[in-house]
Coordinates of C-alpha atoms in Angstrom, one line a residue:
X1116 CA 75.6 13.7 57.2
X1117 CA 75.9 17.4 56.5
X1118 CA 74.8 20.3 58.6
X1119 CA 74.0 23.3 56.5
X1120 CA 72.5 26.8 57.1
X1121 CA 72.4 30.5 56.5
X1122 CA 75.2 32.2 58.5
X1123 CA 74.3 32.7 62.2
X1124 CA 71.4 30.2 62.2
X1125 CA 73.3 28.2 64.9
X1126 CA 74.7 25.4 62.7
X1127 CA 78.0 25.0 64.6
X1128 CA 76.3 25.2 67.9
X1129 CA 74.0 22.4 66.9
X1130 CA 77.1 20.4 65.7
X1131 CA 78.7 20.9 69.1
X1132 CA 75.5 19.9 70.9
X1133 CA 75.2 16.6 68.9
X1134 CA 78.8 15.7 69.6
X1135 CA 78.4 16.5 73.3
X1136 CA 75.2 14.6 73.8
X1137 CA 76.7 11.6 72.0
X1138 CA 79.7 11.6 74.3
X1139 CA 82.1 12.4 71.4
X1140 CA 83.4 15.5 73.3
X1141 CA 83.5 16.1 77.0
X1142 CA 83.1 19.9 76.8
X1143 CA 80.3 21.8 75.2
X1144 CA 82.1 24.5 73.1
X1145 CA 80.6 27.8 72.2
X1146 CA 81.2 29.9 69.1
X1147 CA 81.6 33.1 71.0
X1148 CA 84.2 31.5 73.2
X1149 CA 86.2 30.2 70.3
X1150 CA 86.4 26.6 71.6
X1151 CA 84.1 24.6 69.4
X1152 CA 85.3 21.2 68.1
X1153 CA 84.9 21.7 64.4
X1154 CA 86.0 25.4 64.0
X1155 CA 89.7 24.7 64.6
X1156 CA 91.3 27.3 62.4
X1157 CA 92.5 30.4 64.2
X1158 CA 90.6 32.6 61.8
X1159 CA 87.4 30.7 62.4
X1160 CA 87.7 31.2 66.2
X1161 CA 88.6 34.8 65.8
X1162 CA 85.8 35.6 63.4
X1163 CA 83.2 33.3 64.9
X1164 CA 82.3 31.7 61.5
X1165 CA 83.0 28.4 59.8
X1166 CA 85.4 28.8 56.9
X1167 CA 86.5 25.3 56.0
X1168 CA 84.5 22.1 56.0
X1169 CA 85.3 19.9 59.1
X1170 CA 84.5 16.2 59.8
X1171 CA 83.6 14.8 63.2
X1172 CA 82.3 11.3 64.1
X1173 CA 79.9 10.2 66.8
X1174 CA 77.6 7.2 67.4
X1175 CA 73.9 6.8 68.0
X1176 CA 73.6 3.3 69.6
X1177 CA 75.3 1.2 66.9
X1178 CA 75.0 3.8 64.1
X1179 CA 78.2 5.6 63.2
X1180 CA 77.6 9.2 62.0
X1181 CA 80.3 11.0 60.0
X1182 CA 79.1 14.6 60.5
X1183 CA 80.3 17.3 58.1
X1184 CA 80.1 20.9 59.4
X1185 CA 79.9 23.4 56.5
X1186 CA 80.3 27.2 56.4
X1187 CA 77.1 29.2 56.4
X1188 CA 78.5 32.4 55.0
X1189 CA 77.8 32.7 51.2
X1190 CA 81.4 33.6 50.5
X1191 CA 82.3 30.0 51.3
X1192 CA 79.6 28.3 49.4
X1193 CA 82.2 26.2 47.5
X1194 CA 82.9 24.3 50.8
X1195 CA 79.2 23.5 51.0
X1196 CA 79.2 22.2 47.4
X1197 CA 82.1 19.8 48.2
X1198 CA 80.2 18.4 51.2
X1199 CA 77.0 17.9 49.1
X1200 CA 78.9 15.5 46.9
X1201 CA 79.4 13.0 49.7
X1202 CA 76.2 13.1 51.8
X1203 CA 73.7 10.4 52.6
X1204 CA 71.5 13.0 54.4
X1205 CA 71.5 16.5 55.7
X1206 CA 70.2 18.7 58.5
X1207 CA 69.2 22.2 57.4
X1208 CA 69.3 24.6 60.4
X1209 CA 67.0 27.6 60.3
X1210 CA 66.7 30.4 62.9
X1211 CA 63.3 30.6 64.6
X1212 CA 63.8 34.3 64.8
X1213 CA 65.2 35.3 61.4
X1214 CA 63.3 32.5 59.5
X1215 CA 64.1 31.4 56.0
X1216 CA 66.8 33.6 54.6
X1217 CA 68.3 33.9 51.1
X1218 CA 71.1 31.4 51.7
X1219 CA 68.6 29.0 53.2
X1220 CA 66.5 29.1 50.1
X1221 CA 69.5 28.5 47.9
X1222 CA 70.7 25.5 49.9
X1223 CA 67.2 24.1 50.1
X1224 CA 66.8 24.2 46.3
X1225 CA 70.0 22.4 45.8
X1226 CA 69.2 19.8 48.4
X1227 CA 65.9 19.1 46.7
X1228 CA 67.5 19.1 43.2
X1229 CA 70.2 16.6 44.4
X1230 CA 67.6 14.5 46.2
X1231 CA 69.5 14.6 49.5
X1232 CA 67.2 13.3 52.3
X1233 CA 66.9 16.3 54.7
X1234 CA 65.7 17.1 58.2
X1235 CA 65.0 20.7 59.3
X1236 CA 65.9 22.0 62.7
X1237 CA 64.3 25.3 63.7
X1238 CA 66.9 26.6 66.1
X1239 CA 66.9 29.4 68.8
X1240 CA 63.4 28.8 70.0
X1241 CA 64.6 30.2 73.4
X1242 CA 65.1 33.6 71.8
X1243 CA 62.5 36.5 72.0
X1244 CA 60.5 36.7 68.7
X1245 CA 60.9 33.0 67.9
X1246 CA 58.1 31.6 65.7
X1247 CA 58.8 28.1 64.6
X1248 CA 55.3 27.7 63.2
X1249 CA 55.8 30.6 60.8
X1250 CA 59.2 29.3 59.8
X1251 CA 57.9 25.8 59.0
X1252 CA 55.2 27.5 56.9
X1253 CA 57.9 29.1 54.7
X1254 CA 59.4 25.7 53.7
X1255 CA 57.7 23.7 50.9
X1256 CA 56.7 20.1 51.8
X1257 CA 57.6 20.6 55.5
X1258 CA 55.9 18.6 58.3
X1259 CA 56.2 20.2 61.7
X1260 CA 56.8 17.2 63.9
X1261 CA 55.3 18.9 67.0
X1262 CA 51.9 18.6 65.4
X1263 CA 49.7 15.7 64.3
X1264 CA 51.6 14.5 61.1
X1265 CA 49.3 11.6 60.1
X1266 CA 47.2 13.6 57.7
X1267 CA 50.3 15.2 56.0
X1268 CA 51.9 11.8 55.5
X1269 CA 48.6 10.4 54.2
X1270 CA 48.5 13.0 51.5
X1271 CA 51.8 11.7 50.0
X1272 CA 51.4 7.9 50.2
X1273 CA 48.7 5.4 49.3
X1274 CA 49.5 3.0 52.2
X1275 CA 49.5 5.8 54.7
X1276 CA 46.2 7.1 53.3
X1277 CA 44.5 3.7 53.6
X1278 CA 45.7 3.5 57.2
X1279 CA 44.6 7.0 58.0
X1280 CA 41.1 6.5 56.5
X1281 CA 40.7 3.2 58.3
X1282 CA 41.8 4.6 61.6
X1283 CA 44.9 2.4 61.7
X1284 CA 48.5 3.3 62.6
X1285 CA 50.6 4.5 59.7
X1286 CA 53.3 1.9 58.9
X1287 CA 56.7 2.9 60.4
X1288 CA 58.5 2.7 57.1
X1289 CA 56.4 5.2 55.3
X1290 CA 57.9 8.5 56.6
X1291 CA 61.5 7.4 56.2
X1292 CA 60.7 6.3 52.6
X1293 CA 59.1 9.7 51.9
X1294 CA 62.1 11.5 53.4
X1295 CA 64.5 9.4 51.4
X1296 CA 62.6 10.2 48.2
X1297 CA 62.7 13.9 48.9
X1298 CA 58.9 14.2 49.2
X1299 CA 58.7 15.4 52.8
X1300 CA 60.9 17.5 55.1
X1301 CA 60.3 16.7 58.8
X1302 CA 60.8 19.8 60.9
X1303 CA 62.0 19.8 64.5
X1304 CA 62.3 22.7 66.8
X1305 CA 64.5 23.5 69.8
X1306 CA 67.6 25.2 71.0
X1307 CA 71.2 24.0 70.3
X1308 CA 72.4 26.1 73.2
X1309 CA 70.0 24.8 75.9
X1310 CA 69.6 21.3 74.3
X1311 CA 65.9 21.6 74.1
X1312 CA 64.4 19.5 71.3
X1313 CA 67.8 18.1 70.2
X1314 CA 67.1 14.6 71.4
X1315 CA 64.1 14.4 69.1
X1316 CA 66.3 15.4 66.2
X1317 CA 68.9 12.8 67.2
X1318 CA 66.3 10.1 67.2
X1319 CA 65.2 11.1 63.8
X1320 CA 68.7 10.9 62.4
X1321 CA 68.8 7.2 63.2
X1322 CA 65.2 6.4 62.1
X1323 CA 64.4 8.8 59.2
X1324 CA 67.7 9.2 57.2
X1325 CA 69.0 6.4 55.1
X1326 CA 72.2 4.7 56.2
X1327 CA 75.2 4.7 53.8
X1328 CA 75.0 2.0 51.1
X1329 CA 77.6 0.5 48.8
X1330 CA 79.4 -2.8 48.1
X1331 CA 82.8 -3.0 49.6
X1332 CA 83.8 -5.7 47.1
X1333 CA 82.9 -3.7 44.0
X1334 CA 85.3 -1.7 41.9
X1335 CA 86.5 1.5 43.7
X1336 CA 84.4 4.6 43.3
X1337 CA 85.6 7.4 45.6
X1338 CA 85.5 11.2 45.5
X1339 CA 87.9 13.8 46.9
X1340 CA 86.0 16.5 48.8
X1341 CA 88.7 18.4 50.7
X1342 CA 92.4 18.9 50.7
X1343 CA 94.4 20.0 53.8
X1344 CA 97.5 22.1 54.1
X1345 CA 99.7 19.0 54.2
X1346 CA 98.2 17.7 51.0
X1347 CA 96.3 15.0 52.8
X1348 CA 93.0 14.3 51.0
X1349 CA 89.5 13.7 52.5
X1350 CA 87.7 11.1 50.5
X1351 CA 84.2 9.5 50.5
X1352 CA 84.3 5.9 49.3
X1353 CA 81.0 5.3 47.5
X1354 CA 81.8 1.7 46.3
X1355 CA 84.6 -0.7 46.9
X1356 CA 87.4 -0.5 49.4
X1357 CA 90.4 1.8 49.5
X1358 CA 93.5 0.5 51.3
X1359 CA 97.0 1.6 52.3
X1360 CA 99.4 1.0 49.3
X1361 CA 96.6 1.1 46.7
X1362 CA 97.8 2.8 43.5
X1363 CA 96.0 6.0 42.5
X1364 CA 97.4 7.0 39.1
X1365 CA 101.2 7.3 39.4
X1366 CA 101.0 7.5 43.3
X1367 CA 100.3 5.2 46.2
X1368 CA 98.3 5.7 49.4
X1369 CA 100.9 5.7 52.1
X1370 CA 98.6 6.1 55.1
X1371 CA 95.0 6.4 56.1
X1372 CA 94.3 8.2 59.4
X1373 CA 93.2 5.8 62.1
X1374 CA 92.7 2.8 59.8
X1375 CA 94.2 0.5 57.2
X1376 CA 91.2 0.8 54.8
X1377 CA 88.1 2.8 54.0
X1378 CA 85.1 0.7 52.9
X1379 CA 82.0 1.6 50.9
X1380 CA 80.0 4.3 52.7
X1381 CA 83.0 5.5 54.7
X1382 CA 84.9 8.7 54.9
X1383 CA 88.6 9.1 55.6
X1384 CA 91.8 11.1 55.3
X1385 CA 94.4 9.6 53.0
X1386 CA 98.1 10.5 52.5
X1387 CA 100.5 10.1 49.6
X1388 CA 98.2 11.0 46.7
X1389 CA 99.6 14.5 46.3
X1390 CA 98.3 15.0 42.8
X1391 CA 94.7 14.6 44.0
X1392 CA 92.5 17.7 43.4
X1393 CA 89.1 18.5 45.0
X1394 CA 86.3 17.0 43.0
X1395 CA 88.6 14.2 41.5
X1396 CA 86.9 10.8 41.2
X1397 CA 89.2 7.9 42.2
X1398 CA 88.2 4.7 40.5
X1399 CA 85.1 3.9 38.5
X1400 CA 82.8 6.8 39.4
X1401 CA 81.5 9.8 37.4
X1402 CA 82.3 13.3 38.3
X1403 CA 79.3 15.3 39.6
X1404 CA 78.5 18.6 37.9
X1405 CA 78.7 21.9 39.8
X1406 CA 75.5 22.8 41.8
X1407 CA 76.4 26.3 42.9
X1408 CA 77.5 29.2 40.7
X1409 CA 81.2 30.0 40.3
X1410 CA 82.6 33.1 41.9
X1411 CA 81.2 36.3 40.5
X1412 CA 84.2 38.5 41.5
X1413 CA 87.8 38.7 40.6
X1414 CA 90.6 40.8 42.1
X1415 CA 94.3 41.4 41.4
X1416 CA 96.7 40.6 44.3
X1417 CA 100.3 41.6 44.7
X1418 CA 102.8 41.5 47.6
X1419 CA 103.6 44.6 49.6
X1420 CA 107.2 43.6 49.1
X1421 CA 107.8 43.3 45.3
X1422 CA 110.6 40.7 46.1
X1423 CA 108.0 38.3 47.3
X1424 CA 106.1 38.0 44.0
X1425 CA 107.4 34.5 43.3
X1426 CA 106.6 33.4 46.8
X1427 CA 103.1 34.8 46.5
X1428 CA 102.5 32.8 43.3
X1429 CA 103.6 29.6 45.0
X1430 CA 101.4 30.3 48.1
X1431 CA 98.3 31.1 46.0
X1432 CA 98.7 27.9 44.0
X1433 CA 99.0 25.9 47.2
X1434 CA 95.8 27.6 48.4
X1435 CA 94.1 26.9 45.1
X1436 CA 94.8 23.2 45.6
X1437 CA 92.6 23.4 48.7
X1438 CA 90.0 25.6 47.0
X1439 CA 90.2 25.3 43.2
X1440 CA 87.6 28.1 42.7
X1441 CA 90.2 30.6 43.9
X1442 CA 91.3 30.1 40.3
X1443 CA 94.7 31.8 40.4
X1444 CA 95.6 33.4 37.1
X1445 CA 98.7 35.1 35.7
X1446 CA 98.0 37.7 33.0
X1447 CA 100.2 36.7 30.1
X1448 CA 100.7 40.4 29.2
X1449 CA 101.0 42.3 32.5
X1450 CA 102.3 39.3 34.7
X1451 CA 99.6 40.4 37.2
X1452 CA 98.3 37.8 39.6
X1453 CA 94.5 37.6 40.2
X1454 CA 92.1 35.4 42.1
X1455 CA 88.4 34.6 41.9
X1456 CA 86.2 35.5 44.9
X1457 CA 82.7 35.2 46.2
X1458 CA 82.9 38.3 48.4
X1459 CA 84.7 40.7 50.7
X1460 CA 84.9 38.3 53.7
X1461 CA 86.5 35.6 51.6
X1462 CA 89.1 38.2 50.3
X1463 CA 89.9 39.2 53.9
X1464 CA 90.3 35.6 54.9
X1465 CA 92.6 34.9 52.0
X1466 CA 94.7 38.0 52.9
X1467 CA 95.0 36.9 56.5
X1468 CA 95.9 33.3 55.4
X1469 CA 98.7 34.6 53.2
X1470 CA 100.1 36.7 56.0
X1471 CA 99.7 34.2 58.9
X1472 CA 100.6 30.9 57.1
X1473 CA 103.0 32.1 54.4
X1474 CA 104.4 35.4 55.9
X1475 CA 103.3 37.5 52.9
X1476 CA 101.5 40.8 53.3
X1477 CA 99.4 41.6 50.2
X1478 CA 97.4 44.3 48.5
X1479 CA 94.2 43.5 46.7
X1480 CA 92.8 45.5 43.8
X1481 CA 89.2 46.5 43.5
X1482 CA 87.0 43.4 42.9
X1483 CA 85.3 43.2 39.5
X1484 CA 83.2 40.7 37.7
X1485 CA 85.2 37.9 36.1
X1486 CA 84.8 37.0 32.4
X1487 CA 85.2 33.6 30.7
X1488 CA 86.2 32.5 27.3
X1489 CA 84.2 30.3 25.0
X1490 CA 85.7 28.7 21.9
X1491 CA 84.5 30.3 18.7
X1492 CA 84.4 27.0 16.7
X1493 CA 85.7 23.5 16.3
X1494 CA 89.4 22.7 16.2
X1495 CA 91.8 19.8 16.8
X1496 CA 95.4 19.2 17.9
X1497 CA 97.5 16.0 18.3
X1498 CA 100.9 14.7 19.1
X1499 CA 102.6 11.3 18.7
X1500 CA 105.3 9.7 20.9
X1501 CA 108.7 10.3 19.5
X1502 CA 107.9 13.4 17.5
X1503 CA 110.2 16.4 18.0
X1504 CA 107.5 18.7 19.4
X1505 CA 106.2 16.1 21.9
X1506 CA 108.4 15.6 25.1
X1507 CA 105.8 13.3 26.7
X1508 CA 105.5 9.6 26.5
X1509 CA 101.9 9.7 25.3
X1510 CA 100.1 9.9 22.0
X1511 CA 96.9 12.0 21.9
X1512 CA 94.6 13.7 19.5
X1513 CA 91.9 16.0 20.9
X1514 CA 89.0 17.6 19.0
X1515 CA 87.1 20.5 20.7
X1516 CA 83.8 22.2 19.8
X1517 CA 81.5 24.7 21.5
X1518 CA 78.9 23.0 23.8
X1519 CA 76.3 23.7 26.5
X1520 CA 78.8 22.4 29.1
X1521 CA 82.2 20.9 29.3
X1522 CA 82.4 17.2 28.7
X1523 CA 84.9 14.6 27.6
X1524 CA 84.2 11.6 25.3
X1525 CA 86.4 8.8 24.1
X1526 CA 86.4 7.8 20.4
X1527 CA 89.3 5.3 20.4
X1528 CA 89.5 1.5 20.7
X1529 CA 89.9 0.3 24.2
X1530 CA 93.1 -1.5 23.4
X1531 CA 94.7 1.9 22.7
X1532 CA 94.1 3.1 26.2
X1533 CA 96.7 2.9 29.0
X1534 CA 94.6 0.8 31.2
X1535 CA 97.7 -0.6 33.0
X1536 CA 97.9 2.9 34.5
X1537 CA 94.2 3.8 35.0
X1538 CA 92.6 0.4 35.5
X1539 CA 89.4 0.9 33.4
X1540 CA 88.1 2.9 30.5
X1541 CA 85.8 5.0 32.7
X1542 CA 88.7 5.8 35.1
X1543 CA 90.8 7.0 32.1
X1544 CA 87.9 9.1 30.8
X1545 CA 87.4 10.6 34.3
X1546 CA 91.1 11.4 34.5
X1547 CA 91.0 13.0 31.1
X1548 CA 88.1 15.1 32.2
X1549 CA 90.1 16.3 35.3
X1550 CA 93.0 17.1 33.0
X1551 CA 90.7 19.1 30.6
X1552 CA 89.1 21.1 33.4
X1553 CA 92.5 21.8 34.9
X1554 CA 93.8 23.1 31.5
X1555 CA 90.7 25.2 30.9
X1556 CA 91.0 26.7 34.3
X1557 CA 94.6 27.8 33.4
X1558 CA 93.0 30.2 30.9
X1559 CA 92.7 30.8 27.2
X1560 CA 94.5 33.3 25.0
X1561 CA 92.7 36.2 26.6
X1562 CA 93.7 35.1 30.1
X1563 CA 90.3 33.9 31.3
X1564 CA 89.1 30.4 32.1
X1565 CA 87.6 28.5 29.2
X1566 CA 84.1 27.1 29.7
X1567 CA 81.5 25.1 27.8
X1568 CA 83.5 22.9 25.3
X1569 CA 83.0 19.3 24.2
X1570 CA 86.3 17.5 24.0
X1571 CA 86.6 14.2 22.1
X1572 CA 89.7 12.0 22.3
X1573 CA 90.1 10.7 18.7
X1574 CA 93.6 9.1 19.1
X1575 CA 95.4 7.6 22.0
X1576 CA 98.6 5.6 22.4
X1577 CA 101.3 4.7 25.0
X1578 CA 104.6 3.0 25.5
X1579 CA 104.2 0.4 28.2
X1580 CA 105.5 0.4 30.9
X1581 CA 107.0 3.9 30.5
X1582 CA 104.0 6.0 29.9
X1583 CA 102.3 7.4 33.1
X1584 CA 99.5 9.6 34.2
X1585 CA 101.9 12.6 34.3
X1586 CA 102.5 12.3 30.5
X1587 CA 98.8 12.3 29.7
X1588 CA 98.1 15.2 32.0
X1589 CA 100.8 17.5 30.6
X1590 CA 100.2 16.5 27.0
X1591 CA 96.5 17.2 27.4
X1592 CA 97.2 20.7 28.6
X1593 CA 99.6 21.4 25.7
X1594 CA 97.2 20.1 23.0
X1595 CA 94.2 22.0 24.4
X1596 CA 96.3 25.2 24.3
X1597 CA 97.0 24.6 20.6
X1598 CA 93.4 23.7 19.8
X1599 CA 92.0 26.7 21.7
X1600 CA 94.4 29.1 20.0
X1601 CA 93.4 27.6 16.6
X1602 CA 89.6 27.9 17.3
X1603 CA 89.8 31.4 18.8
X1604 CA 87.6 32.5 21.7
X1605 CA 84.9 35.0 22.6
X1606 CA 84.5 36.7 25.9
X1607 CA 81.4 36.0 28.1
X1608 CA 80.0 37.4 31.3
X1609 CA 78.1 35.5 34.0
X1610 CA 74.4 36.1 34.3
X1611 CA 72.0 35.3 37.1
X1612 CA 68.4 34.0 37.0
X1613 CA 66.5 36.4 39.3
X1614 CA 63.1 36.2 41.0
X1615 CA 61.9 39.4 42.6
X1616 CA 58.9 39.4 44.8
X1617 CA 57.1 42.5 46.2
X1618 CA 53.8 44.1 46.8
X1619 CA 51.5 44.5 43.9
X1620 CA 51.9 48.2 43.8
X1621 CA 55.7 47.7 43.2
X1622 CA 55.1 46.0 39.8
X1623 CA 55.4 49.2 37.7
X1624 CA 58.5 50.4 39.4
X1625 CA 60.2 47.0 39.0
X1626 CA 59.3 46.6 35.3
X1627 CA 60.7 50.1 34.7
X1628 CA 63.9 49.7 36.7
X1629 CA 65.1 46.2 35.8
X1630 CA 65.7 46.8 32.0
X1631 CA 67.9 49.8 33.0
X1632 CA 70.1 47.3 35.0
X1633 CA 70.5 45.2 31.9
X1634 CA 67.9 42.6 32.9
X1635 CA 65.9 40.6 30.4
X1636 CA 62.4 40.1 31.9
X1637 CA 61.0 36.7 31.2
X1638 CA 57.8 36.8 33.2
X1639 CA 55.7 39.0 35.5
X1640 CA 52.8 37.7 37.6
X1641 CA 50.7 40.3 39.5
X1642 CA 47.7 39.6 41.7
X1643 CA 45.8 41.7 44.2
X1644 CA 48.4 41.3 46.9
X1645 CA 51.8 40.7 45.3
X1646 CA 53.9 40.7 42.2
X1647 CA 56.6 38.3 41.0
X1648 CA 59.1 39.3 38.3
X1649 CA 61.5 36.8 36.9
X1650 CA 64.3 37.3 34.4
X1651 CA 68.1 37.2 33.6
X1652 CA 70.5 39.8 34.9
X1653 CA 74.3 40.3 34.5
X1654 CA 76.0 39.1 37.6
X1655 CA 77.8 42.4 37.9
X1656 CA 74.5 44.2 38.4
X1657 CA 73.0 42.0 41.1
X1658 CA 74.5 44.2 43.9
X1659 CA 72.9 47.3 42.4
X1660 CA 69.5 45.6 42.3
X1661 CA 70.0 44.6 46.0
X1662 CA 70.7 48.2 46.9
X1663 CA 67.7 49.5 44.9
X1664 CA 65.2 46.9 45.9
X1665 CA 64.0 48.5 49.2
X1666 CA 63.1 51.7 47.4
X1667 CA 61.5 49.9 44.5
X1668 CA 59.3 47.7 46.7
X1669 CA 58.5 50.0 49.7
X1670 CA 60.9 47.9 51.8
X1671 CA 58.9 44.7 51.3
X1672 CA 60.8 43.1 48.4
X1673 CA 62.9 39.9 48.3
X1674 CA 65.4 38.8 45.7
X1675 CA 66.5 35.3 44.8
X1676 CA 69.4 34.9 42.3
X1677 CA 71.1 31.9 41.0
X1678 CA 73.7 31.3 38.3
X1679 CA 72.2 30.9 34.9
X1680 CA 75.2 30.5 32.7
X1681 CA 77.4 32.7 30.5
X1682 CA 76.3 35.1 27.7
X1683 CA 78.6 36.5 25.0
X1684 CA 79.5 40.2 25.4
X1685 CA 78.5 42.4 22.6
X1686 CA 82.1 43.1 21.7
X1687 CA 83.2 39.6 22.7

């Protein structure tokens, strides 16, 4: 179960309350005191915000709950995405005072899109200005559980409607089924600090959210959702069982914290699989696509002491293993290091981490919008075991072509695949997809990450038992480099899909100003009270729009923006 929220909604305080009430901790920590159970990093306690996903476990009667506390600050949205990949259910925390905020709407859209069963907790009802009824009214398909909910349930289910019309009790299984299918969002209210209303939420966790499913005897399907400093990996086992000494690629699991195995539905921390990367699928599963936009800023970084340049590169790559979206790049021409960022707070945290954990003082350049490279056309490259230009014990031929998104497909006979290493065709395909994404992230000929390419494996071979996963990983990177160079690339910039809402009298000002920011307006709806303008806007101009919005909308405007893809620059 994940706990998600806009920053300062009280998410970590609720986490602490749930753990305390369940007896998992004997002290009720406070964010302002820096002694909460899940915010263990020094920077988290100093700043009073969650930076890195943390896992805690408690029980409700005989139900074991693995609780994942996620950051609320938008600069760390990548941590939220990793948690979403492993959830059976979620609690969305909303402040009863501030209400539904921009980050709340973003998270809610993704939860609905991914069909994660969700409960809502309207927090801080003990604060002046709290209005839980108004907050609940801002959330689509929400049912305030402090009111009569029979009619709302009956509107969504035939069995409930028949019971309602007939004056009979609504069957107990109806609401959990509607929640599990994402049709209704039960809303609870209370205060994490005082504990008011939390028991109602706890009871709902056990009765309204679906328990983990999965067959422990099936083939392994697990996903890596976090990497710690010591290279230990947090995994969620969706199917099968993961045990100490199991082989993962060329490596073996040497230990599992607190257990000998992790069974279907479980979460655990494994050691020994040092090649694992966040998002890797271990076993038979399929990698999930990204649900949040990539970082929209990039900044150069250099050590204060020029003699520490090599040490800085090593440190950044170690941090990129824990957060791949940092996307460390080395300019092939200037030898300048740069990183991708979501915002200023993330940059400050990165700088502090480099100083405190690695002893390197750094200077960051001005953040700019990152670009990406798309291949200009189809190309292919191949290498055979034993050829002079192939130092790896693997045979591969890869064909690439422009596509709507990055994908990998196998077009070779199964007997040509090194299944003694990977175990199954789908595991090999998943591994190849990881290798491809890793190679694309390293950058194309212009130094930017390569995006949106279809890769087809048209030839494959191996020399048993010598060939290993390392050979295929490195050869994939080399061949993609050749193929991309042969195809050529064009530069692209990120764009956001925007929805601007304001009073009706602001429509003219918005329609005049947005094109000047580079927006392509796709729709405008105006009624007697309000106006809604939708369109596409270069990501680099979103901040300008945010600054201009109060003046354009008489202080009444709101802006929702989400990643819409990449568009080719005019001089790309």
